[in-house]
Amino acid sequence: LGVSVAEEHTHRHHHKRHHHHHKPGHRHRHHHHHHRNGSAHEGTNSTNSSATVIAATGGNLAIKSLRTAAVERQQVSKTKDVEGKLVIKEAIKKDDVEKTLEVNGPLPTDFAEMFSRAVAQATNTDPHKVRFLKVLSENNGIVKILFKASSQVADATLNQAADPDSKLVNGPLHN
């Protein structure tokens, strides 16, 4: 009898730690004890840790990672859309050219707006795509101006300015 009792007690270890007193409401969490040979739970190993976590959380982790992946795909898609629009805008800006034009002075105070509208009307384009930049010089009543537009609109503007029968010459800018 004494031999069998001694065998039972050889596998137990006594921890010589002090007991801590905690405030009310404090909960002790379950701690896994790591044994020298193997893991805390027989039959599990480190490769099953993610399966154990998902099982322990009732699958919530798996759902969260799927939602996160969907949100990331959506954000990547939005980013690509924005990048595409920027590429188009940059291409439009690169197509814009600066040209000079001589007009009769003196210029009215709202000339920039009048010029954009008159050119847009004469060339069938959007007034926002034609920009009066500045007056370069003013000699003997002739004002040299700098404007910016797409190369097609800029060329059409210069051609119409040279033609006395054009829409531009006979339009709102005509004094």
mmCIF file with all atom_site columns, C-alpha atoms in Angstrom:
data_model
loop_
_atom_site.group_PDB
_atom_site.id
_atom_site.type_symbol
_atom_site.label_atom_id
_atom_site.label_alt_id
_atom_site.label_comp_id
_atom_site.label_asym_id
_atom_site.label_entity_id
_atom_site.label_seq_id
_atom_site.pdbx_PDB_ins_code
_atom_site.Cartn_x
_atom_site.Cartn_y
_atom_site.Cartn_z
_atom_site.occupancy
_atom_site.B_iso_or_equiv
_atom_site.pdbx_formal_charge
_atom_site.auth_seq_id
_atom_site.auth_comp_id
_atom_site.auth_asym_id
_atom_site.auth_atom_id
_atom_site.pdbx_PDB_model_num
ATOM 1   C CA . LEU A 1 1   ? 0.000   0.000   0.000   1.00 0.00 ? 1   LEU A CA 1
ATOM 2   C CA . GLY A 1 2   ? 2.684   2.496   0.884   1.00 0.00 ? 2   GLY A CA 1
ATOM 3   C CA . VAL A 1 3   ? 4.382   2.030   -2.458  1.00 0.00 ? 3   VAL A CA 1
ATOM 4   C CA . SER A 1 4   ? 1.309   2.906   -4.524  1.00 0.00 ? 4   SER A CA 1
ATOM 5   C CA . VAL A 1 5   ? 0.649   6.067   -2.464  1.00 0.00 ? 5   VAL A CA 1
ATOM 6   C CA . ALA A 1 6   ? 4.243   7.233   -2.994  1.00 0.00 ? 6   ALA A CA 1
ATOM 7   C CA . GLU A 1 7   ? 3.937   6.795   -6.784  1.00 0.00 ? 7   GLU A CA 1
ATOM 8   C CA . GLU A 1 8   ? 0.806   8.964   -6.893  1.00 0.00 ? 8   GLU A CA 1
ATOM 9   C CA . HIS A 1 9   ? 2.505   11.907  -5.205  1.00 0.00 ? 9   HIS A CA 1
ATOM 10  C CA . THR A 1 10  ? 5.686   11.964  -7.342  1.00 0.00 ? 10  THR A CA 1
ATOM 11  C CA . HIS A 1 11  ? 4.038   13.833  -10.281 1.00 0.00 ? 11  HIS A CA 1
ATOM 12  C CA . ARG A 1 12  ? 2.538   16.716  -8.298  1.00 0.00 ? 12  ARG A CA 1
ATOM 13  C CA . HIS A 1 13  ? 4.384   19.957  -7.755  1.00 0.00 ? 13  HIS A CA 1
ATOM 14  C CA . HIS A 1 14  ? 3.724   22.414  -5.005  1.00 0.00 ? 14  HIS A CA 1
ATOM 15  C CA . HIS A 1 15  ? 4.054   26.105  -5.890  1.00 0.00 ? 15  HIS A CA 1
ATOM 16  C CA . LYS A 1 16  ? 5.617   28.059  -3.066  1.00 0.00 ? 16  LYS A CA 1
ATOM 17  C CA . ARG A 1 17  ? 4.052   31.377  -3.934  1.00 0.00 ? 17  ARG A CA 1
ATOM 18  C CA . HIS A 1 18  ? 2.192   33.750  -1.680  1.00 0.00 ? 18  HIS A CA 1
ATOM 19  C CA . HIS A 1 19  ? -1.510  34.175  -2.102  1.00 0.00 ? 19  HIS A CA 1
ATOM 20  C CA . HIS A 1 20  ? -2.473  37.667  -3.258  1.00 0.00 ? 20  HIS A CA 1
ATOM 21  C CA . HIS A 1 21  ? -5.534  39.509  -2.023  1.00 0.00 ? 21  HIS A CA 1
ATOM 22  C CA . HIS A 1 22  ? -7.497  41.374  -4.676  1.00 0.00 ? 22  HIS A CA 1
ATOM 23  C CA . LYS A 1 23  ? -10.142 44.058  -4.622  1.00 0.00 ? 23  LYS A CA 1
ATOM 24  C CA . PRO A 1 24  ? -13.796 43.038  -4.950  1.00 0.00 ? 24  PRO A CA 1
ATOM 25  C CA . GLY A 1 25  ? -14.806 42.340  -8.525  1.00 0.00 ? 25  GLY A CA 1
ATOM 26  C CA . HIS A 1 26  ? -11.342 41.116  -9.557  1.00 0.00 ? 26  HIS A CA 1
ATOM 27  C CA . ARG A 1 27  ? -11.448 37.890  -11.504 1.00 0.00 ? 27  ARG A CA 1
ATOM 28  C CA . HIS A 1 28  ? -8.706  35.370  -11.878 1.00 0.00 ? 28  HIS A CA 1
ATOM 29  C CA . ARG A 1 29  ? -8.114  34.265  -15.416 1.00 0.00 ? 29  ARG A CA 1
ATOM 30  C CA . HIS A 1 30  ? -7.202  30.730  -16.341 1.00 0.00 ? 30  HIS A CA 1
ATOM 31  C CA . HIS A 1 31  ? -3.467  30.351  -16.838 1.00 0.00 ? 31  HIS A CA 1
ATOM 32  C CA . HIS A 1 32  ? -1.969  27.524  -18.856 1.00 0.00 ? 32  HIS A CA 1
ATOM 33  C CA . HIS A 1 33  ? 0.902   25.706  -17.238 1.00 0.00 ? 33  HIS A CA 1
ATOM 34  C CA . HIS A 1 34  ? 3.611   24.682  -19.638 1.00 0.00 ? 34  HIS A CA 1
ATOM 35  C CA . HIS A 1 35  ? 5.087   21.318  -18.924 1.00 0.00 ? 35  HIS A CA 1
ATOM 36  C CA . ARG A 1 36  ? 8.597   20.389  -19.831 1.00 0.00 ? 36  ARG A CA 1
ATOM 37  C CA . ASN A 1 37  ? 7.540   17.665  -22.252 1.00 0.00 ? 37  ASN A CA 1
ATOM 38  C CA . GLY A 1 38  ? 4.634   18.859  -24.431 1.00 0.00 ? 38  GLY A CA 1
ATOM 39  C CA . SER A 1 39  ? 1.973   21.519  -24.190 1.00 0.00 ? 39  SER A CA 1
ATOM 40  C CA . ALA A 1 40  ? -0.594  22.275  -21.513 1.00 0.00 ? 40  ALA A CA 1
ATOM 41  C CA . HIS A 1 41  ? -3.232  20.276  -23.346 1.00 0.00 ? 41  HIS A CA 1
ATOM 42  C CA . GLU A 1 42  ? -2.361  16.894  -24.713 1.00 0.00 ? 42  GLU A CA 1
ATOM 43  C CA . GLY A 1 43  ? -3.162  16.554  -28.408 1.00 0.00 ? 43  GLY A CA 1
ATOM 44  C CA . THR A 1 44  ? -2.746  20.254  -29.289 1.00 0.00 ? 44  THR A CA 1
ATOM 45  C CA . ASN A 1 45  ? 0.345   21.862  -30.708 1.00 0.00 ? 45  ASN A CA 1
ATOM 46  C CA . SER A 1 46  ? 1.431   25.283  -31.918 1.00 0.00 ? 46  SER A CA 1
ATOM 47  C CA . THR A 1 47  ? 0.047   24.777  -35.437 1.00 0.00 ? 47  THR A CA 1
ATOM 48  C CA . ASN A 1 48  ? -3.495  24.539  -34.052 1.00 0.00 ? 48  ASN A CA 1
ATOM 49  C CA . SER A 1 49  ? -3.332  27.831  -32.135 1.00 0.00 ? 49  SER A CA 1
ATOM 50  C CA . SER A 1 50  ? -5.373  29.819  -34.678 1.00 0.00 ? 50  SER A CA 1
ATOM 51  C CA . ALA A 1 51  ? -8.032  27.103  -34.833 1.00 0.00 ? 51  ALA A CA 1
ATOM 52  C CA . THR A 1 52  ? -8.201  27.120  -31.026 1.00 0.00 ? 52  THR A CA 1
ATOM 53  C CA . VAL A 1 53  ? -8.613  30.921  -30.928 1.00 0.00 ? 53  VAL A CA 1
ATOM 54  C CA . ILE A 1 54  ? -11.405 30.876  -33.513 1.00 0.00 ? 54  ILE A CA 1
ATOM 55  C CA . ALA A 1 55  ? -13.150 28.044  -31.704 1.00 0.00 ? 55  ALA A CA 1
ATOM 56  C CA . ALA A 1 56  ? -12.801 29.841  -28.366 1.00 0.00 ? 56  ALA A CA 1
ATOM 57  C CA . THR A 1 57  ? -14.267 33.091  -29.734 1.00 0.00 ? 57  THR A CA 1
ATOM 58  C CA . GLY A 1 58  ? -17.149 31.377  -31.473 1.00 0.00 ? 58  GLY A CA 1
ATOM 59  C CA . GLY A 1 59  ? -15.943 32.349  -34.941 1.00 0.00 ? 59  GLY A CA 1
ATOM 60  C CA . ASN A 1 60  ? -16.046 36.120  -34.265 1.00 0.00 ? 60  ASN A CA 1
ATOM 61  C CA . LEU A 1 61  ? -12.398 36.490  -35.237 1.00 0.00 ? 61  LEU A CA 1
ATOM 62  C CA . ALA A 1 62  ? -13.020 34.869  -38.618 1.00 0.00 ? 62  ALA A CA 1
ATOM 63  C CA . ILE A 1 63  ? -15.962 37.184  -39.311 1.00 0.00 ? 63  ILE A CA 1
ATOM 64  C CA . LYS A 1 64  ? -13.928 40.230  -38.293 1.00 0.00 ? 64  LYS A CA 1
ATOM 65  C CA . SER A 1 65  ? -11.054 39.303  -40.629 1.00 0.00 ? 65  SER A CA 1
ATOM 66  C CA . LEU A 1 66  ? -13.491 38.845  -43.534 1.00 0.00 ? 66  LEU A CA 1
ATOM 67  C CA . ARG A 1 67  ? -15.020 42.278  -42.865 1.00 0.00 ? 67  ARG A CA 1
ATOM 68  C CA . THR A 1 68  ? -11.556 43.817  -42.648 1.00 0.00 ? 68  THR A CA 1
ATOM 69  C CA . ALA A 1 69  ? -10.588 42.247  -45.986 1.00 0.00 ? 69  ALA A CA 1
ATOM 70  C CA . ALA A 1 70  ? -13.752 43.622  -47.628 1.00 0.00 ? 70  ALA A CA 1
ATOM 71  C CA . VAL A 1 71  ? -13.104 47.108  -46.243 1.00 0.00 ? 71  VAL A CA 1
ATOM 72  C CA . GLU A 1 72  ? -9.500  46.970  -47.487 1.00 0.00 ? 72  GLU A CA 1
ATOM 73  C CA . ARG A 1 73  ? -10.657 45.933  -50.985 1.00 0.00 ? 73  ARG A CA 1
ATOM 74  C CA . GLN A 1 74  ? -13.148 48.819  -50.980 1.00 0.00 ? 74  GLN A CA 1
ATOM 75  C CA . GLN A 1 75  ? -10.450 51.300  -49.919 1.00 0.00 ? 75  GLN A CA 1
ATOM 76  C CA . VAL A 1 76  ? -8.050  50.027  -52.590 1.00 0.00 ? 76  VAL A CA 1
ATOM 77  C CA . SER A 1 77  ? -10.795 50.387  -55.193 1.00 0.00 ? 77  SER A CA 1
ATOM 78  C CA . LYS A 1 78  ? -11.536 53.976  -54.100 1.00 0.00 ? 78  LYS A CA 1
ATOM 79  C CA . THR A 1 79  ? -7.822  54.806  -54.150 1.00 0.00 ? 79  THR A CA 1
ATOM 80  C CA . LYS A 1 80  ? -7.497  53.484  -57.709 1.00 0.00 ? 80  LYS A CA 1
ATOM 81  C CA . ASP A 1 81  ? -10.529 55.556  -58.792 1.00 0.00 ? 81  ASP A CA 1
ATOM 82  C CA . VAL A 1 82  ? -8.998  58.715  -57.312 1.00 0.00 ? 82  VAL A CA 1
ATOM 83  C CA . GLU A 1 83  ? -5.631  57.954  -58.917 1.00 0.00 ? 83  GLU A CA 1
ATOM 84  C CA . GLY A 1 84  ? -7.350  57.441  -62.289 1.00 0.00 ? 84  GLY A CA 1
ATOM 85  C CA . LYS A 1 85  ? -9.118  60.797  -62.016 1.00 0.00 ? 85  LYS A CA 1
ATOM 86  C CA . LEU A 1 86  ? -5.845  62.502  -61.075 1.00 0.00 ? 86  LEU A CA 1
ATOM 87  C CA . VAL A 1 87  ? -4.105  60.986  -64.101 1.00 0.00 ? 87  VAL A CA 1
ATOM 88  C CA . ILE A 1 88  ? -6.891  62.347  -66.338 1.00 0.00 ? 88  ILE A CA 1
ATOM 89  C CA . LYS A 1 89  ? -6.661  65.809  -64.717 1.00 0.00 ? 89  LYS A CA 1
ATOM 90  C CA . GLU A 1 90  ? -2.875  65.827  -65.119 1.00 0.00 ? 90  GLU A CA 1
ATOM 91  C CA . ALA A 1 91  ? -3.250  64.864  -68.782 1.00 0.00 ? 91  ALA A CA 1
ATOM 92  C CA . ILE A 1 92  ? -5.680  67.756  -69.281 1.00 0.00 ? 92  ILE A CA 1
ATOM 93  C CA . LYS A 1 93  ? -3.284  70.166  -67.547 1.00 0.00 ? 93  LYS A CA 1
ATOM 94  C CA . LYS A 1 94  ? -0.389  68.958  -69.705 1.00 0.00 ? 94  LYS A CA 1
ATOM 95  C CA . ASP A 1 95  ? -2.523  69.557  -72.792 1.00 0.00 ? 95  ASP A CA 1
ATOM 96  C CA . ASP A 1 96  ? -3.076  73.181  -71.729 1.00 0.00 ? 96  ASP A CA 1
ATOM 97  C CA . VAL A 1 97  ? -0.832  75.706  -73.428 1.00 0.00 ? 97  VAL A CA 1
ATOM 98  C CA . GLU A 1 98  ? -0.099  79.363  -72.770 1.00 0.00 ? 98  GLU A CA 1
ATOM 99  C CA . LYS A 1 99  ? -0.589  81.735  -75.689 1.00 0.00 ? 99  LYS A CA 1
ATOM 100 C CA . THR A 1 100 ? -0.346  85.471  -76.185 1.00 0.00 ? 100 THR A CA 1
ATOM 101 C CA . LEU A 1 101 ? -2.896  87.634  -77.917 1.00 0.00 ? 101 LEU A CA 1
ATOM 102 C CA . GLU A 1 102 ? -3.010  91.345  -78.714 1.00 0.00 ? 102 GLU A CA 1
ATOM 103 C CA . VAL A 1 103 ? -6.277  93.152  -78.019 1.00 0.00 ? 103 VAL A CA 1
ATOM 104 C CA . ASN A 1 104 ? -7.380  96.785  -78.046 1.00 0.00 ? 104 ASN A CA 1
ATOM 105 C CA . GLY A 1 105 ? -7.131  98.499  -74.671 1.00 0.00 ? 105 GLY A CA 1
ATOM 106 C CA . PRO A 1 106 ? -7.895  99.718  -72.173 1.00 0.00 ? 106 PRO A CA 1
ATOM 107 C CA . LEU A 1 107 ? -9.305  96.513  -70.639 1.00 0.00 ? 107 LEU A CA 1
ATOM 108 C CA . PRO A 1 108 ? -12.434 96.589  -68.466 1.00 0.00 ? 108 PRO A CA 1
ATOM 109 C CA . THR A 1 109 ? -12.120 95.488  -64.817 1.00 0.00 ? 109 THR A CA 1
ATOM 110 C CA . ASP A 1 110 ? -13.992 92.216  -65.450 1.00 0.00 ? 110 ASP A CA 1
ATOM 111 C CA . PHE A 1 111 ? -11.948 91.389  -68.591 1.00 0.00 ? 111 PHE A CA 1
ATOM 112 C CA . ALA A 1 112 ? -10.748 87.994  -67.295 1.00 0.00 ? 112 ALA A CA 1
ATOM 113 C CA . GLU A 1 113 ? -14.313 86.693  -66.928 1.00 0.00 ? 113 GLU A CA 1
ATOM 114 C CA . MET A 1 114 ? -15.460 88.335  -70.200 1.00 0.00 ? 114 MET A CA 1
ATOM 115 C CA . PHE A 1 115 ? -12.493 86.821  -72.076 1.00 0.00 ? 115 PHE A CA 1
ATOM 116 C CA . SER A 1 116 ? -13.153 83.296  -70.763 1.00 0.00 ? 116 SER A CA 1
ATOM 117 C CA . ARG A 1 117 ? -16.869 83.501  -71.683 1.00 0.00 ? 117 ARG A CA 1
ATOM 118 C CA . ALA A 1 118 ? -16.223 84.998  -75.137 1.00 0.00 ? 118 ALA A CA 1
ATOM 119 C CA . VAL A 1 119 ? -13.578 82.392  -76.059 1.00 0.00 ? 119 VAL A CA 1
ATOM 120 C CA . ALA A 1 120 ? -15.749 79.545  -74.700 1.00 0.00 ? 120 ALA A CA 1
ATOM 121 C CA . GLN A 1 121 ? -18.743 80.791  -76.712 1.00 0.00 ? 121 GLN A CA 1
ATOM 122 C CA . ALA A 1 122 ? -16.696 81.232  -79.913 1.00 0.00 ? 122 ALA A CA 1
ATOM 123 C CA . THR A 1 123 ? -14.959 77.810  -79.634 1.00 0.00 ? 123 THR A CA 1
ATOM 124 C CA . ASN A 1 124 ? -17.848 75.802  -78.120 1.00 0.00 ? 124 ASN A CA 1
ATOM 125 C CA . THR A 1 125 ? -15.997 74.859  -74.931 1.00 0.00 ? 125 THR A CA 1
ATOM 126 C CA . ASP A 1 126 ? -16.424 75.228  -71.164 1.00 0.00 ? 126 ASP A CA 1
ATOM 127 C CA . PRO A 1 127 ? -15.558 78.758  -69.872 1.00 0.00 ? 127 PRO A CA 1
ATOM 128 C CA . HIS A 1 128 ? -13.686 77.170  -66.932 1.00 0.00 ? 128 HIS A CA 1
ATOM 129 C CA . LYS A 1 129 ? -11.210 75.630  -69.364 1.00 0.00 ? 129 LYS A CA 1
ATOM 130 C CA . VAL A 1 130 ? -10.100 79.039  -70.664 1.00 0.00 ? 130 VAL A CA 1
ATOM 131 C CA . ARG A 1 131 ? -8.081  81.180  -68.246 1.00 0.00 ? 131 ARG A CA 1
ATOM 132 C CA . PHE A 1 132 ? -6.871  84.722  -68.635 1.00 0.00 ? 132 PHE A CA 1
ATOM 133 C CA . LEU A 1 133 ? -3.486  84.776  -66.855 1.00 0.00 ? 133 LEU A CA 1
ATOM 134 C CA . LYS A 1 134 ? -2.128  88.329  -67.079 1.00 0.00 ? 134 LYS A CA 1
ATOM 135 C CA . VAL A 1 135 ? -1.361  91.442  -69.090 1.00 0.00 ? 135 VAL A CA 1
ATOM 136 C CA . LEU A 1 136 ? 2.150   91.180  -70.503 1.00 0.00 ? 136 LEU A CA 1
ATOM 137 C CA . SER A 1 137 ? 2.482   94.675  -71.943 1.00 0.00 ? 137 SER A CA 1
ATOM 138 C CA . GLU A 1 138 ? 0.526   97.740  -72.929 1.00 0.00 ? 138 GLU A CA 1
ATOM 139 C CA . ASN A 1 139 ? 1.770   100.019 -75.741 1.00 0.00 ? 139 ASN A CA 1
ATOM 140 C CA . ASN A 1 140 ? -0.147  102.706 -77.645 1.00 0.00 ? 140 ASN A CA 1
ATOM 141 C CA . GLY A 1 141 ? -3.552  101.276 -76.719 1.00 0.00 ? 141 GLY A CA 1
ATOM 142 C CA . ILE A 1 142 ? -2.603  97.684  -77.691 1.00 0.00 ? 142 ILE A CA 1
ATOM 143 C CA . VAL A 1 143 ? -2.624  95.244  -74.777 1.00 0.00 ? 143 VAL A CA 1
ATOM 144 C CA . LYS A 1 144 ? -0.694  91.973  -75.027 1.00 0.00 ? 144 LYS A CA 1
ATOM 145 C CA . ILE A 1 145 ? -2.333  89.321  -72.834 1.00 0.00 ? 145 ILE A CA 1
ATOM 146 C CA . LEU A 1 146 ? -1.371  85.796  -71.752 1.00 0.00 ? 146 LEU A CA 1
ATOM 147 C CA . PHE A 1 147 ? -4.059  83.112  -71.567 1.00 0.00 ? 147 PHE A CA 1
ATOM 148 C CA . LYS A 1 148 ? -4.169  79.365  -71.013 1.00 0.00 ? 148 LYS A CA 1
ATOM 149 C CA . ALA A 1 149 ? -6.393  76.763  -72.663 1.00 0.00 ? 149 ALA A CA 1
ATOM 150 C CA . SER A 1 150 ? -6.159  73.394  -74.379 1.00 0.00 ? 150 SER A CA 1
ATOM 151 C CA . SER A 1 151 ? -4.006  73.521  -77.497 1.00 0.00 ? 151 SER A CA 1
ATOM 152 C CA . GLN A 1 152 ? -7.097  73.135  -79.736 1.00 0.00 ? 152 GLN A CA 1
ATOM 153 C CA . VAL A 1 153 ? -8.999  75.985  -78.029 1.00 0.00 ? 153 VAL A CA 1
ATOM 154 C CA . ALA A 1 154 ? -5.904  78.208  -77.897 1.00 0.00 ? 154 ALA A CA 1
ATOM 155 C CA . ASP A 1 155 ? -5.206  77.719  -81.614 1.00 0.00 ? 155 ASP A CA 1
ATOM 156 C CA . ALA A 1 156 ? -8.877  78.321  -82.490 1.00 0.00 ? 156 ALA A CA 1
ATOM 157 C CA . THR A 1 157 ? -8.802  81.517  -80.382 1.00 0.00 ? 157 THR A CA 1
ATOM 158 C CA . LEU A 1 158 ? -5.738  82.849  -82.226 1.00 0.00 ? 158 LEU A CA 1
ATOM 159 C CA . ASN A 1 159 ? -7.242  81.941  -85.623 1.00 0.00 ? 159 ASN A CA 1
ATOM 160 C CA . GLN A 1 160 ? -10.532 83.657  -84.770 1.00 0.00 ? 160 GLN A CA 1
ATOM 161 C CA . ALA A 1 161 ? -8.744  86.747  -83.415 1.00 0.00 ? 161 ALA A CA 1
ATOM 162 C CA . ALA A 1 162 ? -7.045  87.102  -86.814 1.00 0.00 ? 162 ALA A CA 1
ATOM 163 C CA . ASP A 1 163 ? -10.336 86.716  -88.742 1.00 0.00 ? 163 ASP A CA 1
ATOM 164 C CA . PRO A 1 164 ? -12.478 89.899  -88.775 1.00 0.00 ? 164 PRO A CA 1
ATOM 165 C CA . ASP A 1 165 ? -15.634 87.850  -89.488 1.00 0.00 ? 165 ASP A CA 1
ATOM 166 C CA . SER A 1 166 ? -15.180 85.307  -86.645 1.00 0.00 ? 166 SER A CA 1
ATOM 167 C CA . LYS A 1 167 ? -17.477 84.734  -83.644 1.00 0.00 ? 167 LYS A CA 1
ATOM 168 C CA . LEU A 1 168 ? -14.749 85.882  -81.264 1.00 0.00 ? 168 LEU A CA 1
ATOM 169 C CA . VAL A 1 169 ? -14.050 89.217  -82.973 1.00 0.00 ? 169 VAL A CA 1
ATOM 170 C CA . ASN A 1 170 ? -17.767 89.999  -83.359 1.00 0.00 ? 170 ASN A CA 1
ATOM 171 C CA . GLY A 1 171 ? -18.801 88.570  -79.955 1.00 0.00 ? 171 GLY A CA 1
ATOM 172 C CA . PRO A 1 172 ? -18.913 90.091  -76.450 1.00 0.00 ? 172 PRO A CA 1
ATOM 173 C CA . LEU A 1 173 ? -15.322 91.385  -76.654 1.00 0.00 ? 173 LEU A CA 1
ATOM 174 C CA . HIS A 1 174 ? -16.123 93.632  -79.640 1.00 0.00 ? 174 HIS A CA 1
ATOM 175 C CA . ASN A 1 175 ? -16.165 97.303  -78.564 1.00 0.00 ? 175 ASN A CA 1
#
